[in-house]
mmCIF file of N, CA and C in Angstrom:
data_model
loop_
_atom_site.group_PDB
_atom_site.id
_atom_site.type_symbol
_atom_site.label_atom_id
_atom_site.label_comp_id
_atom_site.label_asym_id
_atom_site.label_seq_id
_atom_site.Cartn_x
_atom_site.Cartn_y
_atom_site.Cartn_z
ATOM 1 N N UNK A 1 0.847 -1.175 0.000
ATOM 2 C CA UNK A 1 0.000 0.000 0.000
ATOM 3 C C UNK A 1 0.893 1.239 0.000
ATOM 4 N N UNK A 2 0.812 1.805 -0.775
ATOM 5 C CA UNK A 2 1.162 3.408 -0.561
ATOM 6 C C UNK A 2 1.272 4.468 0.145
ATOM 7 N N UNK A 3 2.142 5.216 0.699
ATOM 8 C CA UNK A 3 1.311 6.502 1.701
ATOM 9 C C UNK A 3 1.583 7.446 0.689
ATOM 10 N N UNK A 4 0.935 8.136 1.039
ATOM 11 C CA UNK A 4 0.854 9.573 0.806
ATOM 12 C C UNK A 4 2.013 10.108 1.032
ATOM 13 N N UNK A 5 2.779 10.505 -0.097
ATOM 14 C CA UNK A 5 3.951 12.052 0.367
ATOM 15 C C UNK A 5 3.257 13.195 0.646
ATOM 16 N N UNK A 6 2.164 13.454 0.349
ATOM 17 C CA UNK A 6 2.089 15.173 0.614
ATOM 18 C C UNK A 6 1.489 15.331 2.028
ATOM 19 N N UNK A 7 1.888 16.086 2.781
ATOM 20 C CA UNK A 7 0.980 17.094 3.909
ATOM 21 C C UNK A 7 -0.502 16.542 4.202
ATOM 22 N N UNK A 8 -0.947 17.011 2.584
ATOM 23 C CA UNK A 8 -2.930 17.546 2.784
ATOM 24 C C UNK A 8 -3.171 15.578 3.003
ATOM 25 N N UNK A 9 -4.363 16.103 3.905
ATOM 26 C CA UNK A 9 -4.866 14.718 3.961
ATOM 27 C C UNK A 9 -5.793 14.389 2.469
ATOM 28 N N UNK A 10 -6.003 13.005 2.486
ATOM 29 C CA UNK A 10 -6.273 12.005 1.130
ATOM 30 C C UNK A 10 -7.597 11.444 1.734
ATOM 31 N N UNK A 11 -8.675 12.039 0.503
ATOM 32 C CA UNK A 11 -9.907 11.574 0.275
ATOM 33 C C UNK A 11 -9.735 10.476 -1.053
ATOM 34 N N UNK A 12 -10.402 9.372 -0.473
ATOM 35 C CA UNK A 12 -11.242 8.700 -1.919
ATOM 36 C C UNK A 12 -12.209 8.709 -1.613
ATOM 37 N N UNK A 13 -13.258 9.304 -3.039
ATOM 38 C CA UNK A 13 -14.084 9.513 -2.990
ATOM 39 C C UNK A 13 -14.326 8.562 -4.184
ATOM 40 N N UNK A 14 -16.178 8.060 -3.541
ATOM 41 C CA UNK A 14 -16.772 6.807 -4.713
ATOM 42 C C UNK A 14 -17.979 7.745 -5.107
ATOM 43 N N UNK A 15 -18.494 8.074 -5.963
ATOM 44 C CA UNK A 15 -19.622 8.849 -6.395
ATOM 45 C C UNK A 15 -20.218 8.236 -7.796
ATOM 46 N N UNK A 16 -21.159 7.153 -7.554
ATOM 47 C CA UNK A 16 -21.198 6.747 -8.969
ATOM 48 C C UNK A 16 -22.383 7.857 -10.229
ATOM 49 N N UNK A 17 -22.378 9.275 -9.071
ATOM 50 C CA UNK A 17 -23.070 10.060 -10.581
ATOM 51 C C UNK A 17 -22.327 10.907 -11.421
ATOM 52 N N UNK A 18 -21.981 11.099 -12.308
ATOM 53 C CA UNK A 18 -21.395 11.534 -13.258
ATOM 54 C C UNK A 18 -21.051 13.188 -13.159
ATOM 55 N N UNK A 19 -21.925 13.567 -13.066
ATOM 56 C CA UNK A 19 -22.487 14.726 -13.022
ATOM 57 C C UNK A 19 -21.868 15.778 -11.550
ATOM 58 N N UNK A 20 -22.077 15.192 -10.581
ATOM 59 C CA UNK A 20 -21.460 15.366 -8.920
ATOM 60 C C UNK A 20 -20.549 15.080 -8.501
ATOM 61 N N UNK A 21 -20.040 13.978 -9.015
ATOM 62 C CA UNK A 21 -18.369 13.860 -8.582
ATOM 63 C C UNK A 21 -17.628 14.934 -8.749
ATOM 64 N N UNK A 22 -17.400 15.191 -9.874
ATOM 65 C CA UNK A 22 -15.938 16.530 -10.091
ATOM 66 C C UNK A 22 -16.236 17.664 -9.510
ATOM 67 N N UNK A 23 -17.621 17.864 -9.295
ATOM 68 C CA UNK A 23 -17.886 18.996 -8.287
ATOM 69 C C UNK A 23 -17.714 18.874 -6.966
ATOM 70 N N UNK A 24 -18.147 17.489 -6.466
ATOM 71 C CA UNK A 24 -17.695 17.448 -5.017
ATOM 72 C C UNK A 24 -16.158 17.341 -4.780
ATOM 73 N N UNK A 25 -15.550 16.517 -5.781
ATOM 74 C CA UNK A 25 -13.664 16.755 -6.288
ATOM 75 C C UNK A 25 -13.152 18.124 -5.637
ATOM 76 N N UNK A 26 -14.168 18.702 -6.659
ATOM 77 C CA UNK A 26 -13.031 19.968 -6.376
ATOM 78 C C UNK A 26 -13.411 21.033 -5.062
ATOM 79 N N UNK A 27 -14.546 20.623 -5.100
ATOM 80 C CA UNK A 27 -14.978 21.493 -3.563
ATOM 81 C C UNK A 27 -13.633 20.959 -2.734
ATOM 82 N N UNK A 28 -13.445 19.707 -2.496
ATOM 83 C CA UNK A 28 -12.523 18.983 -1.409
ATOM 84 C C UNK A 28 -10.486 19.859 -2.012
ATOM 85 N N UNK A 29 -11.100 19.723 -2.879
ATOM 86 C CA UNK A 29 -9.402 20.133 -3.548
ATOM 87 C C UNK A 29 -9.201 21.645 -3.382
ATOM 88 N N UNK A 30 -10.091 22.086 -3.458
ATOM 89 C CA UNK A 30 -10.298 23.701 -3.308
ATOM 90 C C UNK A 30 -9.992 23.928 -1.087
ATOM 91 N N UNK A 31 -10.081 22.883 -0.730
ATOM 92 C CA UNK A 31 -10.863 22.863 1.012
ATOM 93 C C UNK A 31 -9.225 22.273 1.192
ATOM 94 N N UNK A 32 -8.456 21.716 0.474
ATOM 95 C CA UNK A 32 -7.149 21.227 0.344
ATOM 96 C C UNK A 32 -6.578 19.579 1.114
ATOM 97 N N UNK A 33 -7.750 19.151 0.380
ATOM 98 C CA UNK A 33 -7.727 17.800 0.467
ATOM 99 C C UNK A 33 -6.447 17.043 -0.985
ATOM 100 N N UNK A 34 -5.924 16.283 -0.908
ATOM 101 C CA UNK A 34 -6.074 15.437 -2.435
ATOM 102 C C UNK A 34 -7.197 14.524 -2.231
ATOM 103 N N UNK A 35 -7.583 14.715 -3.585
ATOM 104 C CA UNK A 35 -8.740 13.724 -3.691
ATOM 105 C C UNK A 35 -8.481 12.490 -4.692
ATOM 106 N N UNK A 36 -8.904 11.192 -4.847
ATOM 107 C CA UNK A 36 -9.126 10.374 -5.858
ATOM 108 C C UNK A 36 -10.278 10.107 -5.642
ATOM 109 N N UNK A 37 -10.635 10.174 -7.069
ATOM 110 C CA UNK A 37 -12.240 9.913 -6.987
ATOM 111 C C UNK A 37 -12.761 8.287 -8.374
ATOM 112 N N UNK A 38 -13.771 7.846 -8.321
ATOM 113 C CA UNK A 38 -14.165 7.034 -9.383
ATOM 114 C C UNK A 38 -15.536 6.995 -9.016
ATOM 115 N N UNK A 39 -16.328 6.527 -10.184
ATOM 116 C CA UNK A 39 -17.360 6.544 -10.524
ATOM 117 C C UNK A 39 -17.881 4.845 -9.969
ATOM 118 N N UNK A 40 -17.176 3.817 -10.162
ATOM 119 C CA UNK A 40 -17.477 2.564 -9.561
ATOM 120 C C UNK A 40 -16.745 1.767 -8.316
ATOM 121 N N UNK A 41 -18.114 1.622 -7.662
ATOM 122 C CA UNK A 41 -17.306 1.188 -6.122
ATOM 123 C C UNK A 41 -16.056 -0.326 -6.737
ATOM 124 N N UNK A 42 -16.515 -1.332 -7.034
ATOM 125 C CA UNK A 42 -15.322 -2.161 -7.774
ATOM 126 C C UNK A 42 -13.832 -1.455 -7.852
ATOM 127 N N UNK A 43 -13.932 -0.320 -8.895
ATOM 128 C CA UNK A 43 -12.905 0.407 -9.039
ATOM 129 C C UNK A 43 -12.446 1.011 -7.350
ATOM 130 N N UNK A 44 -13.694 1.518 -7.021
ATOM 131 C CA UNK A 44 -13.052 2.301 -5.408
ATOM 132 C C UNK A 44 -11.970 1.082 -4.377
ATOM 133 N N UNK A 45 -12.576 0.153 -4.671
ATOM 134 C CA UNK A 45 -12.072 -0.677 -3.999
ATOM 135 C C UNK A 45 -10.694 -1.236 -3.937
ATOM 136 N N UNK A 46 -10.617 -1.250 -5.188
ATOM 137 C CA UNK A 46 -8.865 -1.276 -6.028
ATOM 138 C C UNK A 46 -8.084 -0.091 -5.634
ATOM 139 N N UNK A 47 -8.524 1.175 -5.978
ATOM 140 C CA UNK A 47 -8.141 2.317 -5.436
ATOM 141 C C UNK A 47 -7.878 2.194 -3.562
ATOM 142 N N UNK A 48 -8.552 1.866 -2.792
ATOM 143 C CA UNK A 48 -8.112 1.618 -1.646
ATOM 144 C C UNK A 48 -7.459 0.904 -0.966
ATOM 145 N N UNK A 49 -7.063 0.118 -1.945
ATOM 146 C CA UNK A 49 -5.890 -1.449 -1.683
ATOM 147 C C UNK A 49 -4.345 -0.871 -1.962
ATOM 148 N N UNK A 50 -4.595 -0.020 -3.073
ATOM 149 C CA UNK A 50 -3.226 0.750 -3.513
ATOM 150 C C UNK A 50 -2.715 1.698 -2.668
ATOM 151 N N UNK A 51 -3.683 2.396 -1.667
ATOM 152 C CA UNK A 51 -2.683 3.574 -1.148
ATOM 153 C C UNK A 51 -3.741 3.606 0.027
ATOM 154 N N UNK A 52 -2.541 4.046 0.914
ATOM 155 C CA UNK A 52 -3.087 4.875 2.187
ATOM 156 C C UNK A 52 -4.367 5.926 1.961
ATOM 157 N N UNK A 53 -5.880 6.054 2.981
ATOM 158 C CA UNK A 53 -6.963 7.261 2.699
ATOM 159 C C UNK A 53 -6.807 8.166 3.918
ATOM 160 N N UNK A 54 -6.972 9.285 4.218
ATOM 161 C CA UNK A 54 -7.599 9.592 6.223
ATOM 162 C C UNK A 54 -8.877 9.353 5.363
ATOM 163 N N UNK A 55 -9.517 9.282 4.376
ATOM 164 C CA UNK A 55 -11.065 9.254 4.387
ATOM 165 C C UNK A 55 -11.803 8.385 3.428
ATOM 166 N N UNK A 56 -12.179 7.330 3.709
ATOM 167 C CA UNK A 56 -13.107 6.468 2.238
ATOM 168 C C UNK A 56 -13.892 7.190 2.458
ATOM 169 N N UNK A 57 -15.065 8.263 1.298
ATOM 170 C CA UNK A 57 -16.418 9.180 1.170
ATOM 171 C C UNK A 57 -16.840 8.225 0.429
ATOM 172 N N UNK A 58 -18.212 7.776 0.619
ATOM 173 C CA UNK A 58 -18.652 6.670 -0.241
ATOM 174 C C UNK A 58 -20.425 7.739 -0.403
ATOM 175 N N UNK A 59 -20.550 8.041 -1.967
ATOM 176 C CA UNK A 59 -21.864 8.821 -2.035
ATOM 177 C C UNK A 59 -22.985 7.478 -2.091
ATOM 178 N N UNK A 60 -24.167 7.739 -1.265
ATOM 179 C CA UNK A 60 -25.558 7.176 -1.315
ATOM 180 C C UNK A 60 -26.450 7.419 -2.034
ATOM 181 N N UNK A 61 -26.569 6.823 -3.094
ATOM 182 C CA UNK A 61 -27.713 7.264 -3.788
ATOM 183 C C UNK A 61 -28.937 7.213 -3.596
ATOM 184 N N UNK A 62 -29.310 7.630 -2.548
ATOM 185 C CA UNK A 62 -31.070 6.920 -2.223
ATOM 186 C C UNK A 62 -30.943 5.976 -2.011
ATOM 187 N N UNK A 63 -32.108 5.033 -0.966
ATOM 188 C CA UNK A 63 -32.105 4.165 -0.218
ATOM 189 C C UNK A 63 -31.285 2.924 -0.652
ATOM 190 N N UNK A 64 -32.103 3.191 -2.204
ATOM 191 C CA UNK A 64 -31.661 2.084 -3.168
ATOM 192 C C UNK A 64 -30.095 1.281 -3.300
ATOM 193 N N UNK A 65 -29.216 2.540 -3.027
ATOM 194 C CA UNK A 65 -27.808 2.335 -3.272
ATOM 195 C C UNK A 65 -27.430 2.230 -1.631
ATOM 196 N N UNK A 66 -28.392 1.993 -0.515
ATOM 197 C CA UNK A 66 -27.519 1.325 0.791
ATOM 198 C C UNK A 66 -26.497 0.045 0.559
ATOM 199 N N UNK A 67 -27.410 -1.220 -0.098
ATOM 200 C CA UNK A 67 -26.360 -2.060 -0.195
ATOM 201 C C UNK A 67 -25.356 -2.204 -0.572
ATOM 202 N N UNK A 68 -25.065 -1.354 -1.521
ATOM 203 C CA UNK A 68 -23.621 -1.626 -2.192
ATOM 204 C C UNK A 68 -22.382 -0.774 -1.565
ATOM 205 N N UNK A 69 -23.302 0.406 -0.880
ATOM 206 C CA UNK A 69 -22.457 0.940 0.334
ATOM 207 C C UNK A 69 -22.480 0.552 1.369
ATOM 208 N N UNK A 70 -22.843 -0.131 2.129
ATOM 209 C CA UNK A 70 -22.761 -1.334 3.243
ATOM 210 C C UNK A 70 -21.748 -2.235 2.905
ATOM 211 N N UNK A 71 -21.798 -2.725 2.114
ATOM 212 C CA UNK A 71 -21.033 -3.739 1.173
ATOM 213 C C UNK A 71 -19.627 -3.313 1.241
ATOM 214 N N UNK A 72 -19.525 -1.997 0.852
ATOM 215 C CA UNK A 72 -18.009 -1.527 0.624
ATOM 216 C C UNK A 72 -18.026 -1.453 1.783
ATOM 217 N N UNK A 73 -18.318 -0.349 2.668
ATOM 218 C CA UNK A 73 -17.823 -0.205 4.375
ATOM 219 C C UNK A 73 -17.646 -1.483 4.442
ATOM 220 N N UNK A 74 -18.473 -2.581 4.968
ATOM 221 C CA UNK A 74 -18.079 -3.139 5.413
ATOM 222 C C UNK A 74 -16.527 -4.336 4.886
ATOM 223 N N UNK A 75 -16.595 -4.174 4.109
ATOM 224 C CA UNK A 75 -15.130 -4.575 3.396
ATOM 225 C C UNK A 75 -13.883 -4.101 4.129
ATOM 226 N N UNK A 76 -13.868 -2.715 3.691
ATOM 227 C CA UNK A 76 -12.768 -1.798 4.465
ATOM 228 C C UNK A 76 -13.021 -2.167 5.643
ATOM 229 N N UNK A 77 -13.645 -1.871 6.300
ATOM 230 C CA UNK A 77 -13.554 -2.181 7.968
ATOM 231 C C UNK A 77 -13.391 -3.254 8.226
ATOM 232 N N UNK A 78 -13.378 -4.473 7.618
ATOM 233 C CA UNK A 78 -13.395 -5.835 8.224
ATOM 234 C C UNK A 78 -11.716 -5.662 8.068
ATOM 235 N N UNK A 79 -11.242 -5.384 6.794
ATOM 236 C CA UNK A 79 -10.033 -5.281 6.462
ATOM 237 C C UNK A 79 -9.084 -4.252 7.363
ATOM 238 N N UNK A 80 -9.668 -3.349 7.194
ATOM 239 C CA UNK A 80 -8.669 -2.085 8.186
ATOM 240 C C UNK A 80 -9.497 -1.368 9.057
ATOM 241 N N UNK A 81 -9.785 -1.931 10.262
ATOM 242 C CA UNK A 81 -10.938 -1.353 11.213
ATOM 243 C C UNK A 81 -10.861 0.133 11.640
ATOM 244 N N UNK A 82 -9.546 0.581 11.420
ATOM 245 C CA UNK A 82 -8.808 1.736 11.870
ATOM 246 C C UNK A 82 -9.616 3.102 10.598
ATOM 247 N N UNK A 83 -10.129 2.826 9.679
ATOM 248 C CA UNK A 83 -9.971 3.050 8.534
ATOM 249 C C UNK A 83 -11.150 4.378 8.643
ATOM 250 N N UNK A 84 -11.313 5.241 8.636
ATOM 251 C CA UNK A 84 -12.538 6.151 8.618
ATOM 252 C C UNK A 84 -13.185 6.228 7.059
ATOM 253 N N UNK A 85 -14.691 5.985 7.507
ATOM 254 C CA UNK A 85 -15.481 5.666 6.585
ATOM 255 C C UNK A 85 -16.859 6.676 6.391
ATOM 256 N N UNK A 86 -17.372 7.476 5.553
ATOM 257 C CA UNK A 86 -17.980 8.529 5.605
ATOM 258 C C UNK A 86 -18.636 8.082 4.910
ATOM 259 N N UNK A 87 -20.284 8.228 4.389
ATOM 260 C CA UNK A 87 -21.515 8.263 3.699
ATOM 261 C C UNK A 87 -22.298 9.527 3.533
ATOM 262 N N UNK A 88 -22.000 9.907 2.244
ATOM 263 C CA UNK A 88 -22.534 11.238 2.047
ATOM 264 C C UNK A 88 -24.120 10.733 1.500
ATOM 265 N N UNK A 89 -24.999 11.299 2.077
ATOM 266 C CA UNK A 89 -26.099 10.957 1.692
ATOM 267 C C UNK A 89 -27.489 11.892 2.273
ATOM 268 N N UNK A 90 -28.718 11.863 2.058
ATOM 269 C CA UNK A 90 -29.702 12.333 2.809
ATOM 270 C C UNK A 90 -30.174 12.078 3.773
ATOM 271 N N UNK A 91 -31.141 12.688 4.961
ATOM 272 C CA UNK A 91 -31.342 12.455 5.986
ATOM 273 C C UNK A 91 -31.801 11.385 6.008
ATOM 274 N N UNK A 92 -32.757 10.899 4.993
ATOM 275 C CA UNK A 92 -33.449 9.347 5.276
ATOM 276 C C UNK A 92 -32.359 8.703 5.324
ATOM 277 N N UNK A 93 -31.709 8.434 4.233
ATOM 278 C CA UNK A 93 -30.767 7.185 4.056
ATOM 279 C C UNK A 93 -29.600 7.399 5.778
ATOM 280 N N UNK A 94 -28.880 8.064 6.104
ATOM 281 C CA UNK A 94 -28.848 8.268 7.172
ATOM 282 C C UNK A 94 -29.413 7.270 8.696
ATOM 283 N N UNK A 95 -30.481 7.434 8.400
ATOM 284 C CA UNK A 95 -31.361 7.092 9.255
ATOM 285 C C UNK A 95 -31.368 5.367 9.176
ATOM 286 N N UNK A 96 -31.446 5.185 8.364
ATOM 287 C CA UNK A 96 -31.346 3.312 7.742
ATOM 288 C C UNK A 96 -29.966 2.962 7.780
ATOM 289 N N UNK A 97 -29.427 3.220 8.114
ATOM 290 C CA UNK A 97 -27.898 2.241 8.282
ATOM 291 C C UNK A 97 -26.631 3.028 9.269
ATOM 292 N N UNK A 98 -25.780 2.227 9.655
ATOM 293 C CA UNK A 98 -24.971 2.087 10.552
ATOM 294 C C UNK A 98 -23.907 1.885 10.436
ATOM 295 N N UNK A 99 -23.226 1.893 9.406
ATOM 296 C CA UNK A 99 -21.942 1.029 9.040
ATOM 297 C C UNK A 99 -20.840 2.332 8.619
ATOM 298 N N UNK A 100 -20.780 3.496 8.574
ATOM 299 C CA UNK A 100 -20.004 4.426 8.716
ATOM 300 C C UNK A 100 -19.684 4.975 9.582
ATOM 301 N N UNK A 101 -18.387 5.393 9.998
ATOM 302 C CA UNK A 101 -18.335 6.201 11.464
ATOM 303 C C UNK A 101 -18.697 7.325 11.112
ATOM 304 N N UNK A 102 -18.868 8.204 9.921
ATOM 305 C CA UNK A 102 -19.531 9.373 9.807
ATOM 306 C C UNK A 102 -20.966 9.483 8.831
ATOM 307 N N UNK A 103 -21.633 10.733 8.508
ATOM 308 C CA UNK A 103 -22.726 11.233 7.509
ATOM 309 C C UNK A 103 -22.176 12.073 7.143
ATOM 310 N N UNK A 104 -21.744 12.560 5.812
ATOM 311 C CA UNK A 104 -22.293 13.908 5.868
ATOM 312 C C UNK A 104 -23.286 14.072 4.515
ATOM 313 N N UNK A 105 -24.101 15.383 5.056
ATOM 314 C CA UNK A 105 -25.489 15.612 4.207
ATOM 315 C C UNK A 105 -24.757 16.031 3.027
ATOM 316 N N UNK A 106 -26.254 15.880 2.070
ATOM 317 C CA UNK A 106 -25.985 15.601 0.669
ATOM 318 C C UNK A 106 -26.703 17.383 0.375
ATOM 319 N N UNK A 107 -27.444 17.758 0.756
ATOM 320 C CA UNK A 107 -27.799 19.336 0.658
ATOM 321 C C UNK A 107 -26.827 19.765 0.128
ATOM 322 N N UNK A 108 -27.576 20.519 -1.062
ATOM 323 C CA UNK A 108 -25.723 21.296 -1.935
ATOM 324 C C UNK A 108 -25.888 22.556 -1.521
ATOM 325 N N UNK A 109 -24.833 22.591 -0.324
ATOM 326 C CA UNK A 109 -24.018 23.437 0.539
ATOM 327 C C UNK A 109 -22.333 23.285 0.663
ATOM 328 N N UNK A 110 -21.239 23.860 -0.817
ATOM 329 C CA UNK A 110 -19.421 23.434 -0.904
ATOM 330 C C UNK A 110 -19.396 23.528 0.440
ATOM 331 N N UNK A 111 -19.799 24.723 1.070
ATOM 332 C CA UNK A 111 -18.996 25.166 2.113
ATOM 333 C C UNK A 111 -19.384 23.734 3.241
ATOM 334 N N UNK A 112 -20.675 23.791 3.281
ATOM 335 C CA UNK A 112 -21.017 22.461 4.672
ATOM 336 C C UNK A 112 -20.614 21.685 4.349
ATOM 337 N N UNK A 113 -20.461 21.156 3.151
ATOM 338 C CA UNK A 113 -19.904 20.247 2.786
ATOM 339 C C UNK A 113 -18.121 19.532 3.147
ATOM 340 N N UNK A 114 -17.579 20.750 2.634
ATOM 341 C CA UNK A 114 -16.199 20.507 2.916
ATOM 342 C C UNK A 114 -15.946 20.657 4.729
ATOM 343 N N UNK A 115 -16.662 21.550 5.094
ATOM 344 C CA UNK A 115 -16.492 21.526 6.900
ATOM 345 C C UNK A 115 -17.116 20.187 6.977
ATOM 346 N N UNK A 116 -18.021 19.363 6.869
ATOM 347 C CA UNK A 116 -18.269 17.733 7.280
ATOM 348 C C UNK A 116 -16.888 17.249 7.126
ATOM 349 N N UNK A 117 -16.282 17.243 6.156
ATOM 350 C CA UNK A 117 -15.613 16.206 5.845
ATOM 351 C C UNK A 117 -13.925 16.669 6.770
ATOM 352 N N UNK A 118 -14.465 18.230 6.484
ATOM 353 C CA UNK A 118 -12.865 18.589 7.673
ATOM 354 C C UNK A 118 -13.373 18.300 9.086
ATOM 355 N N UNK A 119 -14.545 18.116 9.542
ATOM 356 C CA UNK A 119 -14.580 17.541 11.208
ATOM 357 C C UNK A 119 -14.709 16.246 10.883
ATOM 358 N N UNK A 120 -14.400 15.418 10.165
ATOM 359 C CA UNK A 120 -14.402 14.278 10.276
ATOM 360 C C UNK A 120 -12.684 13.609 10.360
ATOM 361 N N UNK A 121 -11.935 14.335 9.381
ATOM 362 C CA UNK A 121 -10.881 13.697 9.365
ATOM 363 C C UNK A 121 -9.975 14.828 10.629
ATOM 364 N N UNK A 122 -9.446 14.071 11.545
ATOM 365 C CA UNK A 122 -8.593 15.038 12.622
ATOM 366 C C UNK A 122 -7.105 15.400 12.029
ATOM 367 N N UNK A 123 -6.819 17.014 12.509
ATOM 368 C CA UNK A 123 -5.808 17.554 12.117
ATOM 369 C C UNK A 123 -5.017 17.267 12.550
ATOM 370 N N UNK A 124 -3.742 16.449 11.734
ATOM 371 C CA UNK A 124 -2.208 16.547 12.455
ATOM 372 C C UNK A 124 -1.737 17.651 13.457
ATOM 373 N N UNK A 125 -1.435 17.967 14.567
ATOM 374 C CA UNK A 125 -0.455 18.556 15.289
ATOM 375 C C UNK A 125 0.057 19.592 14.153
ATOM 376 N N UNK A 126 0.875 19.137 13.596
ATOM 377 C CA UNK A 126 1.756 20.142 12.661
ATOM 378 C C UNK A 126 1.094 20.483 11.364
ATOM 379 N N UNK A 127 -0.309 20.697 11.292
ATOM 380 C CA UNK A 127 -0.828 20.923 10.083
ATOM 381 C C UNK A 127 -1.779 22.515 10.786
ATOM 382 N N UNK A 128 -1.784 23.455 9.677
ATOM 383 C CA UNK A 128 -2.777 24.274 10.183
ATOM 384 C C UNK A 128 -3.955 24.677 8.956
ATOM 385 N N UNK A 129 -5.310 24.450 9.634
ATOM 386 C CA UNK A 129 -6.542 24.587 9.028
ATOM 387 C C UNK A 129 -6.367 26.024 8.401
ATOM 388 N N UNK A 130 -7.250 25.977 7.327
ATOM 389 C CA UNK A 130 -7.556 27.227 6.439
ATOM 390 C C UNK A 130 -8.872 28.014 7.048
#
């Protein structure tokens, strides 16, 4: 597995809509994350075998898409329990499952957005927030 050379902490992000990924990308890249992102959890999964994350973001698509995000969390976590696992999704979906140590809401708000994901991952000592 890989670490990270740089500083900024490392999002992978799984977003299988087309359309929302590169926007939520760059909100995070703009907030000074690196991000890797893909469109298929399969692919996410490969992507997380290769390198060190502070964050798997796995997007929910409506209720519909719990299982296959259950599915992944629970993968990673069986594998690396240590591993912080986030579900961006709506309040319902939220409400129906358990398998992330975080939420954050899907309301298109960059700014709330990127603050979820910066109180989720904790700041190094020697790093200072923007």
């Amino acid at each position: 597995m890989e670490t990270p050379t740089s500083s900024k902490r490392a999002v992978l992000h799984i977003c299988t809509r087309e359309t929302i990924r590169p926007l939520r990308d760059q909100v995070l890249r703009l907030s000074g994350f690196t991000v890797d992102s893909t469109l298929n959890h399969a692919e996410g999964l490969s992507m997380f075998w290769a390198r060190q994350y502070d964050l798997v973001l796995i997007d929910v698509e409506g209720e519909e898409g719990i299982p296959h995000a259950e599915k992944m969390c629970s993968e990673i976590k069986t594998a690396q329990p240590q591993q912080l696992v986030a579900f961006v999704c709506n309040w319902r979906v939220a409400i129906l499952t358990d398998c992330p140590d975080e939420i954050v809401r899907t309301e298109f708000d960059p700014a709330a957005f990127a603050r979820g994901v910066h109180d989720i991952i904790p700041t190094s000592p020697n790093q200072v927030e923007n």
